[in-house]
């Protein structure tokens, strides 16, 4: 009986150790950023800064933390790596919109948490605002646009909403541009085109000046029709009339005079 009691006591102690220690070792460490346990979006604006603090929860030993900006690793000081680590994102710009910062557990990088920057800003427009084209050619007015939230885009001509003609105008829009194509430009297309971007933050516009030149502007006027180009040639004695579509050439008789200069023979003395 004493032997059985001893075995039971040893098993009890073993189970107690399992209960006290094993669950802690098997529990996965959890990472938080600014107190959040899941990936999240951080709203911010250009010119501001953001502080991101990553911490380890449920750890039983010192844990090294790593920070990544997109796919690039952030260089951390030695005292900013163990159990808790912070990064400061300063001078946030429009280009930082959509950029992610990820905190990873050093020994197991599958344990991670990410923060995505949502940088809100009014529309920013740019483009070639002055073009000169010849009548009958094709032209493209490209309005480059950046905005968050996305802006509603429109084309105006001479301060009025552009009346689109199916066979004459074509509009193409991407996340970064708003393009107006005009096929076979006419003189009536001459004017100022305005790219309008309207968002919940602000409405912006950029003017494009289109100058349409007449096809023959600056060139010499035509010489009339073919009947007017016909020339009368009169036959003259001992002269020849050579007629073309535009000119009449009347050559005269050429006399070639060949002058011979006497050459004194030189004798060779051997």
PDB file of C-alpha atoms in Angstrom:
ATOM      1  CA  UNK A   1       0.000   0.000   0.000  1.00  0.00           C
ATOM      2  CA  UNK A   2       2.836   2.363   0.871  1.00  0.00           C
ATOM      3  CA  UNK A   3       4.343   1.701  -2.548  1.00  0.00           C
ATOM      4  CA  UNK A   4       1.081   2.491  -4.286  1.00  0.00           C
ATOM      5  CA  UNK A   5       0.652   5.676  -2.291  1.00  0.00           C
ATOM      6  CA  UNK A   6       4.143   6.785  -3.264  1.00  0.00           C
ATOM      7  CA  UNK A   7       3.406   6.177  -6.947  1.00  0.00           C
ATOM      8  CA  UNK A   8       0.153   8.118  -6.683  1.00  0.00           C
ATOM      9  CA  UNK A   9       1.904  11.040  -5.013  1.00  0.00           C
ATOM     10  CA  UNK A  10       4.596  11.147  -7.695  1.00  0.00           C
ATOM     11  CA  UNK A  11       1.975  11.098 -10.439  1.00  0.00           C
ATOM     12  CA  UNK A  12       0.099  13.880  -8.655  1.00  0.00           C
ATOM     13  CA  UNK A  13       3.228  16.008  -8.494  1.00  0.00           C
ATOM     14  CA  UNK A  14       3.880  15.382 -12.189  1.00  0.00           C
ATOM     15  CA  UNK A  15       0.356  16.412 -13.134  1.00  0.00           C
ATOM     16  CA  UNK A  16       0.670  19.510 -10.988  1.00  0.00           C
ATOM     17  CA  UNK A  17       3.838  20.473 -12.814  1.00  0.00           C
ATOM     18  CA  UNK A  18       2.084  19.941 -16.137  1.00  0.00           C
ATOM     19  CA  UNK A  19      -0.816  22.107 -15.042  1.00  0.00           C
ATOM     20  CA  UNK A  20       1.430  24.870 -13.735  1.00  0.00           C
ATOM     21  CA  UNK A  21       4.062  25.037 -16.481  1.00  0.00           C
ATOM     22  CA  UNK A  22       3.126  23.187 -19.639  1.00  0.00           C
ATOM     23  CA  UNK A  23       0.160  25.368 -20.672  1.00  0.00           C
ATOM     24  CA  UNK A  24       2.281  28.516 -20.416  1.00  0.00           C
ATOM     25  CA  UNK A  25       4.985  27.062 -22.629  1.00  0.00           C
ATOM     26  CA  UNK A  26       2.488  25.868 -25.209  1.00  0.00           C
ATOM     27  CA  UNK A  27       0.487  29.113 -25.316  1.00  0.00           C
ATOM     28  CA  UNK A  28       1.457  31.166 -28.407  1.00  0.00           C
ATOM     29  CA  UNK A  29       2.857  34.613 -27.791  1.00  0.00           C
ATOM     30  CA  UNK A  30       0.608  37.437 -28.942  1.00  0.00           C
ATOM     31  CA  UNK A  31       1.781  40.732 -30.412  1.00  0.00           C
ATOM     32  CA  UNK A  32      -0.020  44.027 -30.001  1.00  0.00           C
ATOM     33  CA  UNK A  33       0.527  47.417 -31.603  1.00  0.00           C
ATOM     34  CA  UNK A  34      -0.796  50.418 -29.685  1.00  0.00           C
ATOM     35  CA  UNK A  35      -2.901  47.974 -27.668  1.00  0.00           C
ATOM     36  CA  UNK A  36      -4.559  46.355 -30.690  1.00  0.00           C
ATOM     37  CA  UNK A  37      -4.251  42.599 -31.201  1.00  0.00           C
ATOM     38  CA  UNK A  38      -5.220  42.504 -34.882  1.00  0.00           C
ATOM     39  CA  UNK A  39      -4.077  44.218 -38.058  1.00  0.00           C
ATOM     40  CA  UNK A  40      -5.601  47.655 -38.401  1.00  0.00           C
ATOM     41  CA  UNK A  41      -5.639  50.847 -40.479  1.00  0.00           C
ATOM     42  CA  UNK A  42      -4.237  54.060 -39.025  1.00  0.00           C
ATOM     43  CA  UNK A  43      -5.862  57.253 -40.304  1.00  0.00           C
ATOM     44  CA  UNK A  44      -3.444  60.160 -40.666  1.00  0.00           C
ATOM     45  CA  UNK A  45      -2.702  63.275 -42.742  1.00  0.00           C
ATOM     46  CA  UNK A  46       0.339  64.732 -44.583  1.00  0.00           C
ATOM     47  CA  UNK A  47       2.857  66.446 -42.317  1.00  0.00           C
ATOM     48  CA  UNK A  48       1.866  64.531 -39.197  1.00  0.00           C
ATOM     49  CA  UNK A  49       3.712  61.743 -37.385  1.00  0.00           C
ATOM     50  CA  UNK A  50       2.694  58.422 -35.862  1.00  0.00           C
ATOM     51  CA  UNK A  51       4.181  56.388 -33.022  1.00  0.00           C
ATOM     52  CA  UNK A  52       3.772  52.600 -33.237  1.00  0.00           C
ATOM     53  CA  UNK A  53       4.490  50.543 -30.099  1.00  0.00           C
ATOM     54  CA  UNK A  54       4.720  46.758 -30.432  1.00  0.00           C
ATOM     55  CA  UNK A  55       4.599  44.554 -27.324  1.00  0.00           C
ATOM     56  CA  UNK A  56       4.643  40.811 -26.603  1.00  0.00           C
ATOM     57  CA  UNK A  57       1.827  39.252 -24.575  1.00  0.00           C
ATOM     58  CA  UNK A  58       1.919  35.798 -22.896  1.00  0.00           C
ATOM     59  CA  UNK A  59       5.690  35.492 -23.155  1.00  0.00           C
ATOM     60  CA  UNK A  60       7.707  33.332 -20.721  1.00  0.00           C
ATOM     61  CA  UNK A  61      11.093  34.614 -21.770  1.00  0.00           C
ATOM     62  CA  UNK A  62      12.629  37.631 -23.373  1.00  0.00           C
ATOM     63  CA  UNK A  63      11.487  37.972 -26.981  1.00  0.00           C
ATOM     64  CA  UNK A  64      13.246  39.883 -29.727  1.00  0.00           C
ATOM     65  CA  UNK A  65      10.987  41.989 -31.946  1.00  0.00           C
ATOM     66  CA  UNK A  66      11.542  43.032 -35.543  1.00  0.00           C
ATOM     67  CA  UNK A  67       9.961  45.886 -37.512  1.00  0.00           C
ATOM     68  CA  UNK A  68       9.428  45.976 -41.300  1.00  0.00           C
ATOM     69  CA  UNK A  69       8.383  48.829 -43.567  1.00  0.00           C
ATOM     70  CA  UNK A  70       6.749  46.994 -46.444  1.00  0.00           C
ATOM     71  CA  UNK A  71       9.396  44.316 -47.220  1.00  0.00           C
ATOM     72  CA  UNK A  72      12.361  46.291 -45.866  1.00  0.00           C
ATOM     73  CA  UNK A  73      13.610  45.735 -42.331  1.00  0.00           C
ATOM     74  CA  UNK A  74      13.735  48.754 -40.020  1.00  0.00           C
ATOM     75  CA  UNK A  75      17.033  49.369 -38.241  1.00  0.00           C
ATOM     76  CA  UNK A  76      16.382  49.356 -34.475  1.00  0.00           C
ATOM     77  CA  UNK A  77      18.640  50.349 -31.607  1.00  0.00           C
ATOM     78  CA  UNK A  78      19.750  47.554 -29.265  1.00  0.00           C
ATOM     79  CA  UNK A  79      17.568  48.806 -26.414  1.00  0.00           C
ATOM     80  CA  UNK A  80      14.479  48.899 -28.605  1.00  0.00           C
ATOM     81  CA  UNK A  81      14.107  45.210 -29.470  1.00  0.00           C
ATOM     82  CA  UNK A  82      13.265  43.113 -26.402  1.00  0.00           C
ATOM     83  CA  UNK A  83       9.624  42.467 -25.421  1.00  0.00           C
ATOM     84  CA  UNK A  84       8.616  45.973 -26.487  1.00  0.00           C
ATOM     85  CA  UNK A  85       9.681  47.999 -29.508  1.00  0.00           C
ATOM     86  CA  UNK A  86       8.524  51.271 -31.052  1.00  0.00           C
ATOM     87  CA  UNK A  87       8.968  53.096 -34.339  1.00  0.00           C
ATOM     88  CA  UNK A  88       8.148  56.707 -35.098  1.00  0.00           C
ATOM     89  CA  UNK A  89       6.857  57.561 -38.582  1.00  0.00           C
ATOM     90  CA  UNK A  90       7.609  61.256 -39.059  1.00  0.00           C
ATOM     91  CA  UNK A  91       6.859  63.738 -41.849  1.00  0.00           C
ATOM     92  CA  UNK A  92       4.114  61.598 -43.322  1.00  0.00           C
ATOM     93  CA  UNK A  93       3.412  62.476 -46.970  1.00  0.00           C
ATOM     94  CA  UNK A  94       0.876  61.589 -49.666  1.00  0.00           C
ATOM     95  CA  UNK A  95       3.299  58.934 -50.946  1.00  0.00           C
ATOM     96  CA  UNK A  96       3.021  57.082 -47.614  1.00  0.00           C
ATOM     97  CA  UNK A  97      -0.616  56.268 -48.256  1.00  0.00           C
ATOM     98  CA  UNK A  98      -1.097  52.486 -48.189  1.00  0.00           C
ATOM     99  CA  UNK A  99       2.346  51.803 -46.684  1.00  0.00           C
ATOM    100  CA  UNK A 100       2.364  48.975 -44.114  1.00  0.00           C
ATOM    101  CA  UNK A 101       4.470  48.609 -40.952  1.00  0.00           C
ATOM    102  CA  UNK A 102       4.743  45.088 -39.546  1.00  0.00           C
ATOM    103  CA  UNK A 103       6.025  43.931 -36.160  1.00  0.00           C
ATOM    104  CA  UNK A 104       7.290  40.305 -36.087  1.00  0.00           C
ATOM    105  CA  UNK A 105       8.430  37.925 -33.387  1.00  0.00           C
ATOM    106  CA  UNK A 106      12.151  37.300 -33.863  1.00  0.00           C
ATOM    107  CA  UNK A 107      12.137  33.546 -33.209  1.00  0.00           C
ATOM    108  CA  UNK A 108       8.942  32.932 -35.179  1.00  0.00           C
ATOM    109  CA  UNK A 109       8.225  35.565 -37.818  1.00  0.00           C
ATOM    110  CA  UNK A 110       4.887  33.974 -38.647  1.00  0.00           C
ATOM    111  CA  UNK A 111       3.708  35.705 -35.472  1.00  0.00           C
ATOM    112  CA  UNK A 112       3.138  39.265 -36.624  1.00  0.00           C
ATOM    113  CA  UNK A 113       0.814  42.259 -36.649  1.00  0.00           C
ATOM    114  CA  UNK A 114       0.578  45.017 -39.281  1.00  0.00           C
ATOM    115  CA  UNK A 115      -0.522  48.628 -39.432  1.00  0.00           C
ATOM    116  CA  UNK A 116      -1.460  50.249 -42.764  1.00  0.00           C
ATOM    117  CA  UNK A 117      -1.298  54.039 -43.116  1.00  0.00           C
ATOM    118  CA  UNK A 118      -4.399  55.694 -44.548  1.00  0.00           C
ATOM    119  CA  UNK A 119      -3.169  59.170 -45.510  1.00  0.00           C
ATOM    120  CA  UNK A 120      -6.074  61.411 -46.485  1.00  0.00           C
ATOM    121  CA  UNK A 121      -5.415  64.472 -48.664  1.00  0.00           C
ATOM    122  CA  UNK A 122      -7.247  66.649 -51.243  1.00  0.00           C
ATOM    123  CA  UNK A 123      -6.703  66.120 -55.007  1.00  0.00           C
ATOM    124  CA  UNK A 124      -3.262  66.883 -56.452  1.00  0.00           C
ATOM    125  CA  UNK A 125      -3.321  67.608 -60.222  1.00  0.00           C
ATOM    126  CA  UNK A 126      -0.533  67.955 -62.786  1.00  0.00           C
ATOM    127  CA  UNK A 127      -0.025  67.739 -66.560  1.00  0.00           C
ATOM    128  CA  UNK A 128       1.129  69.427 -69.779  1.00  0.00           C
ATOM    129  CA  UNK A 129      -1.113  72.481 -69.638  1.00  0.00           C
ATOM    130  CA  UNK A 130      -0.287  73.957 -73.071  1.00  0.00           C
ATOM    131  CA  UNK A 131      -0.464  72.164 -76.427  1.00  0.00           C
ATOM    132  CA  UNK A 132      -0.461  73.314 -80.046  1.00  0.00           C
ATOM    133  CA  UNK A 133      -1.679  70.891 -82.710  1.00  0.00           C
ATOM    134  CA  UNK A 134      -2.565  71.006 -86.399  1.00  0.00           C
ATOM    135  CA  UNK A 135      -6.086  70.649 -87.626  1.00  0.00           C
ATOM    136  CA  UNK A 136      -6.952  67.041 -88.457  1.00  0.00           C
ATOM    137  CA  UNK A 137      -4.454  65.489 -86.023  1.00  0.00           C
ATOM    138  CA  UNK A 138      -5.161  63.626 -82.763  1.00  0.00           C
ATOM    139  CA  UNK A 139      -4.396  64.977 -79.302  1.00  0.00           C
ATOM    140  CA  UNK A 140      -4.435  63.677 -75.718  1.00  0.00           C
ATOM    141  CA  UNK A 141      -4.898  65.818 -72.618  1.00  0.00           C
ATOM    142  CA  UNK A 142      -3.571  63.825 -69.649  1.00  0.00           C
ATOM    143  CA  UNK A 143      -4.502  65.028 -66.177  1.00  0.00           C
ATOM    144  CA  UNK A 144      -2.408  63.267 -63.522  1.00  0.00           C
ATOM    145  CA  UNK A 145      -4.339  62.988 -60.264  1.00  0.00           C
ATOM    146  CA  UNK A 146      -3.628  61.783 -56.731  1.00  0.00           C
ATOM    147  CA  UNK A 147      -6.321  61.903 -54.075  1.00  0.00           C
ATOM    148  CA  UNK A 148      -7.483  60.067 -50.968  1.00  0.00           C
ATOM    149  CA  UNK A 149     -10.387  59.604 -50.802  1.00  0.00           C
ATOM    150  CA  UNK A 150     -10.739  59.102 -54.554  1.00  0.00           C
ATOM    151  CA  UNK A 151     -12.059  62.134 -56.401  1.00  0.00           C
ATOM    152  CA  UNK A 152     -14.891  62.415 -58.896  1.00  0.00           C
ATOM    153  CA  UNK A 153     -13.396  63.558 -62.210  1.00  0.00           C
ATOM    154  CA  UNK A 154     -14.907  65.764 -64.947  1.00  0.00           C
ATOM    155  CA  UNK A 155     -13.783  67.684 -68.051  1.00  0.00           C
ATOM    156  CA  UNK A 156     -14.947  71.232 -68.722  1.00  0.00           C
ATOM    157  CA  UNK A 157     -14.378  73.360 -71.847  1.00  0.00           C
ATOM    158  CA  UNK A 158     -14.383  77.152 -71.584  1.00  0.00           C
ATOM    159  CA  UNK A 159     -16.019  76.960 -68.125  1.00  0.00           C
ATOM    160  CA  UNK A 160     -18.864  74.664 -69.272  1.00  0.00           C
ATOM    161  CA  UNK A 161     -19.233  70.903 -68.870  1.00  0.00           C
ATOM    162  CA  UNK A 162     -17.723  69.297 -71.974  1.00  0.00           C
ATOM    163  CA  UNK A 163     -20.316  67.925 -74.384  1.00  0.00           C
ATOM    164  CA  UNK A 164     -18.801  64.576 -75.365  1.00  0.00           C
ATOM    165  CA  UNK A 165     -19.179  63.427 -78.967  1.00  0.00           C
ATOM    166  CA  UNK A 166     -18.884  59.654 -79.311  1.00  0.00           C
ATOM    167  CA  UNK A 167     -16.752  59.625 -82.480  1.00  0.00           C
ATOM    168  CA  UNK A 168     -14.745  62.686 -81.505  1.00  0.00           C
ATOM    169  CA  UNK A 169     -14.010  62.431 -77.761  1.00  0.00           C
ATOM    170  CA  UNK A 170     -12.821  59.537 -75.618  1.00  0.00           C
ATOM    171  CA  UNK A 171     -12.194  59.498 -71.870  1.00  0.00           C
ATOM    172  CA  UNK A 172      -9.928  57.035 -70.058  1.00  0.00           C
ATOM    173  CA  UNK A 173      -9.512  56.974 -66.293  1.00  0.00           C
ATOM    174  CA  UNK A 174      -7.112  55.084 -64.025  1.00  0.00           C
ATOM    175  CA  UNK A 175      -6.278  55.444 -60.349  1.00  0.00           C
ATOM    176  CA  UNK A 176      -3.589  57.989 -61.257  1.00  0.00           C
ATOM    177  CA  UNK A 177      -4.782  59.759 -64.429  1.00  0.00           C
ATOM    178  CA  UNK A 178      -7.815  61.195 -66.210  1.00  0.00           C
ATOM    179  CA  UNK A 179      -7.280  61.435 -69.981  1.00  0.00           C
ATOM    180  CA  UNK A 180      -9.262  63.168 -72.725  1.00  0.00           C
ATOM    181  CA  UNK A 181      -8.507  62.077 -76.309  1.00  0.00           C
ATOM    182  CA  UNK A 182      -9.737  64.143 -79.267  1.00  0.00           C
ATOM    183  CA  UNK A 183      -9.740  62.510 -82.712  1.00  0.00           C
ATOM    184  CA  UNK A 184      -9.238  64.588 -85.860  1.00  0.00           C
ATOM    185  CA  UNK A 185      -9.018  67.951 -84.153  1.00  0.00           C
ATOM    186  CA  UNK A 186     -11.068  70.791 -85.636  1.00  0.00           C
ATOM    187  CA  UNK A 187     -10.764  74.548 -85.253  1.00  0.00           C
ATOM    188  CA  UNK A 188     -13.845  74.429 -83.024  1.00  0.00           C
ATOM    189  CA  UNK A 189     -11.828  72.336 -80.530  1.00  0.00           C
ATOM    190  CA  UNK A 190      -9.660  75.349 -79.814  1.00  0.00           C
ATOM    191  CA  UNK A 191     -10.049  76.538 -76.209  1.00  0.00           C
ATOM    192  CA  UNK A 192      -9.329  75.953 -72.530  1.00  0.00           C
ATOM    193  CA  UNK A 193     -10.092  72.530 -71.077  1.00  0.00           C
ATOM    194  CA  UNK A 194     -10.358  72.172 -67.309  1.00  0.00           C
ATOM    195  CA  UNK A 195      -9.694  68.942 -65.405  1.00  0.00           C
ATOM    196  CA  UNK A 196     -11.972  69.023 -62.357  1.00  0.00           C
ATOM    197  CA  UNK A 197     -11.365  66.754 -59.344  1.00  0.00           C
ATOM    198  CA  UNK A 198     -14.001  66.793 -56.626  1.00  0.00           C
ATOM    199  CA  UNK A 199     -13.526  64.957 -53.333  1.00  0.00           C
ATOM    200  CA  UNK A 200     -15.127  65.145 -49.911  1.00  0.00           C
ATOM    201  CA  UNK A 201     -12.148  67.228 -48.771  1.00  0.00           C
ATOM    202  CA  UNK A 202     -11.832  69.775 -51.582  1.00  0.00           C
ATOM    203  CA  UNK A 203     -12.430  70.501 -55.267  1.00  0.00           C
ATOM    204  CA  UNK A 204      -9.372  71.233 -57.423  1.00  0.00           C
ATOM    205  CA  UNK A 205      -8.978  72.133 -61.115  1.00  0.00           C
ATOM    206  CA  UNK A 206      -6.183  72.357 -63.689  1.00  0.00           C
ATOM    207  CA  UNK A 207      -6.494  74.191 -67.039  1.00  0.00           C
ATOM    208  CA  UNK A 208      -5.205  72.781 -70.339  1.00  0.00           C
ATOM    209  CA  UNK A 209      -4.883  75.285 -73.187  1.00  0.00           C
ATOM    210  CA  UNK A 210      -5.355  73.763 -76.653  1.00  0.00           C
ATOM    211  CA  UNK A 211      -4.451  75.798 -79.741  1.00  0.00           C
ATOM    212  CA  UNK A 212      -5.515  74.352 -83.105  1.00  0.00           C
ATOM    213  CA  UNK A 213      -3.595  75.610 -86.136  1.00  0.00           C
ATOM    214  CA  UNK A 214      -5.006  75.510 -89.656  1.00  0.00           C
ATOM    215  CA  UNK A 215      -3.407  72.728 -91.684  1.00  0.00           C
ATOM    216  CA  UNK A 216      -1.810  75.117 -94.260  1.00  0.00           C
ATOM    217  CA  UNK A 217      -1.163  77.976 -91.909  1.00  0.00           C
ATOM    218  CA  UNK A 218       2.246  79.504 -92.561  1.00  0.00           C
ATOM    219  CA  UNK A 219       2.610  77.769 -95.924  1.00  0.00           C
ATOM    220  CA  UNK A 220       2.633  79.426 -99.371  1.00  0.00           C
ATOM    221  CA  UNK A 221      -0.728  79.532-101.063  1.00  0.00           C
ATOM    222  CA  UNK A 222      -1.383  76.979-103.804  1.00  0.00           C
ATOM    223  CA  UNK A 223      -0.717  77.918-107.426  1.00  0.00           C
ATOM    224  CA  UNK A 224      -4.262  77.230-108.614  1.00  0.00           C
ATOM    225  CA  UNK A 225      -5.742  74.343-110.598  1.00  0.00           C
ATOM    226  CA  UNK A 226      -4.117  72.382-113.409  1.00  0.00           C
ATOM    227  CA  UNK A 227      -5.818  74.361-116.190  1.00  0.00           C
ATOM    228  CA  UNK A 228      -4.217  77.547-114.953  1.00  0.00           C
ATOM    229  CA  UNK A 229      -0.815  75.881-114.952  1.00  0.00           C
ATOM    230  CA  UNK A 230      -0.941  75.204-118.673  1.00  0.00           C
ATOM    231  CA  UNK A 231       1.514  77.460-120.483  1.00  0.00           C
ATOM    232  CA  UNK A 232       1.469  78.454-124.081  1.00  0.00           C
ATOM    233  CA  UNK A 233       4.658  77.828-125.941  1.00  0.00           C
ATOM    234  CA  UNK A 234       5.266  79.447-129.300  1.00  0.00           C
ATOM    235  CA  UNK A 235       7.380  77.756-131.847  1.00  0.00           C
ATOM    236  CA  UNK A 236      10.293  79.900-132.777  1.00  0.00           C
ATOM    237  CA  UNK A 237      12.727  79.208-135.616  1.00  0.00           C
ATOM    238  CA  UNK A 238      15.764  77.254-134.467  1.00  0.00           C
ATOM    239  CA  UNK A 239      14.350  77.076-130.897  1.00  0.00           C
ATOM    240  CA  UNK A 240      12.813  74.129-129.139  1.00  0.00           C
ATOM    241  CA  UNK A 241       9.871  74.159-126.807  1.00  0.00           C
ATOM    242  CA  UNK A 242       9.923  71.752-123.895  1.00  0.00           C
ATOM    243  CA  UNK A 243       6.634  71.695-122.053  1.00  0.00           C
ATOM    244  CA  UNK A 244       5.960  70.310-118.575  1.00  0.00           C
ATOM    245  CA  UNK A 245       2.968  70.501-116.243  1.00  0.00           C
ATOM    246  CA  UNK A 246       4.206  73.708-114.636  1.00  0.00           C
ATOM    247  CA  UNK A 247       6.917  75.365-116.694  1.00  0.00           C
ATOM    248  CA  UNK A 248       7.856  76.026-120.280  1.00  0.00           C
ATOM    249  CA  UNK A 249      11.554  75.937-121.050  1.00  0.00           C
ATOM    250  CA  UNK A 250      12.779  77.489-124.324  1.00  0.00           C
ATOM    251  CA  UNK A 251      16.420  76.721-124.818  1.00  0.00           C
ATOM    252  CA  UNK A 252      18.487  78.667-127.368  1.00  0.00           C
ATOM    253  CA  UNK A 253      21.195  77.332-129.643  1.00  0.00           C
ATOM    254  CA  UNK A 254      24.411  76.805-127.746  1.00  0.00           C
ATOM    255  CA  UNK A 255      27.733  77.216-129.524  1.00  0.00           C
ATOM    256  CA  UNK A 256      30.651  75.484-127.952  1.00  0.00           C
ATOM    257  CA  UNK A 257      33.973  77.158-128.637  1.00  0.00           C
ATOM    258  CA  UNK A 258      36.951  75.040-127.901  1.00  0.00           C
ATOM    259  CA  UNK A 259      40.233  76.845-127.664  1.00  0.00           C
ATOM    260  CA  UNK A 260      43.328  74.866-128.313  1.00  0.00           C
ATOM    261  CA  UNK A 261      46.532  76.023-126.727  1.00  0.00           C
ATOM    262  CA  UNK A 262      49.578  74.908-128.657  1.00  0.00           C
ATOM    263  CA  UNK A 263      51.901  72.755-126.691  1.00  0.00           C
ATOM    264  CA  UNK A 264      55.606  72.815-127.418  1.00  0.00           C
ATOM    265  CA  UNK A 265      56.899  69.299-127.677  1.00  0.00           C
ATOM    266  CA  UNK A 266      59.643  68.421-125.231  1.00  0.00           C
ATOM    267  CA  UNK A 267      62.353  66.109-126.405  1.00  0.00           C
ATOM    268  CA  UNK A 268      63.873  63.668-124.034  1.00  0.00           C
ATOM    269  CA  UNK A 269      67.654  63.557-124.014  1.00  0.00           C
ATOM    270  CA  UNK A 270      69.161  60.364-122.805  1.00  0.00           C
TER     271      UNK A 270
END
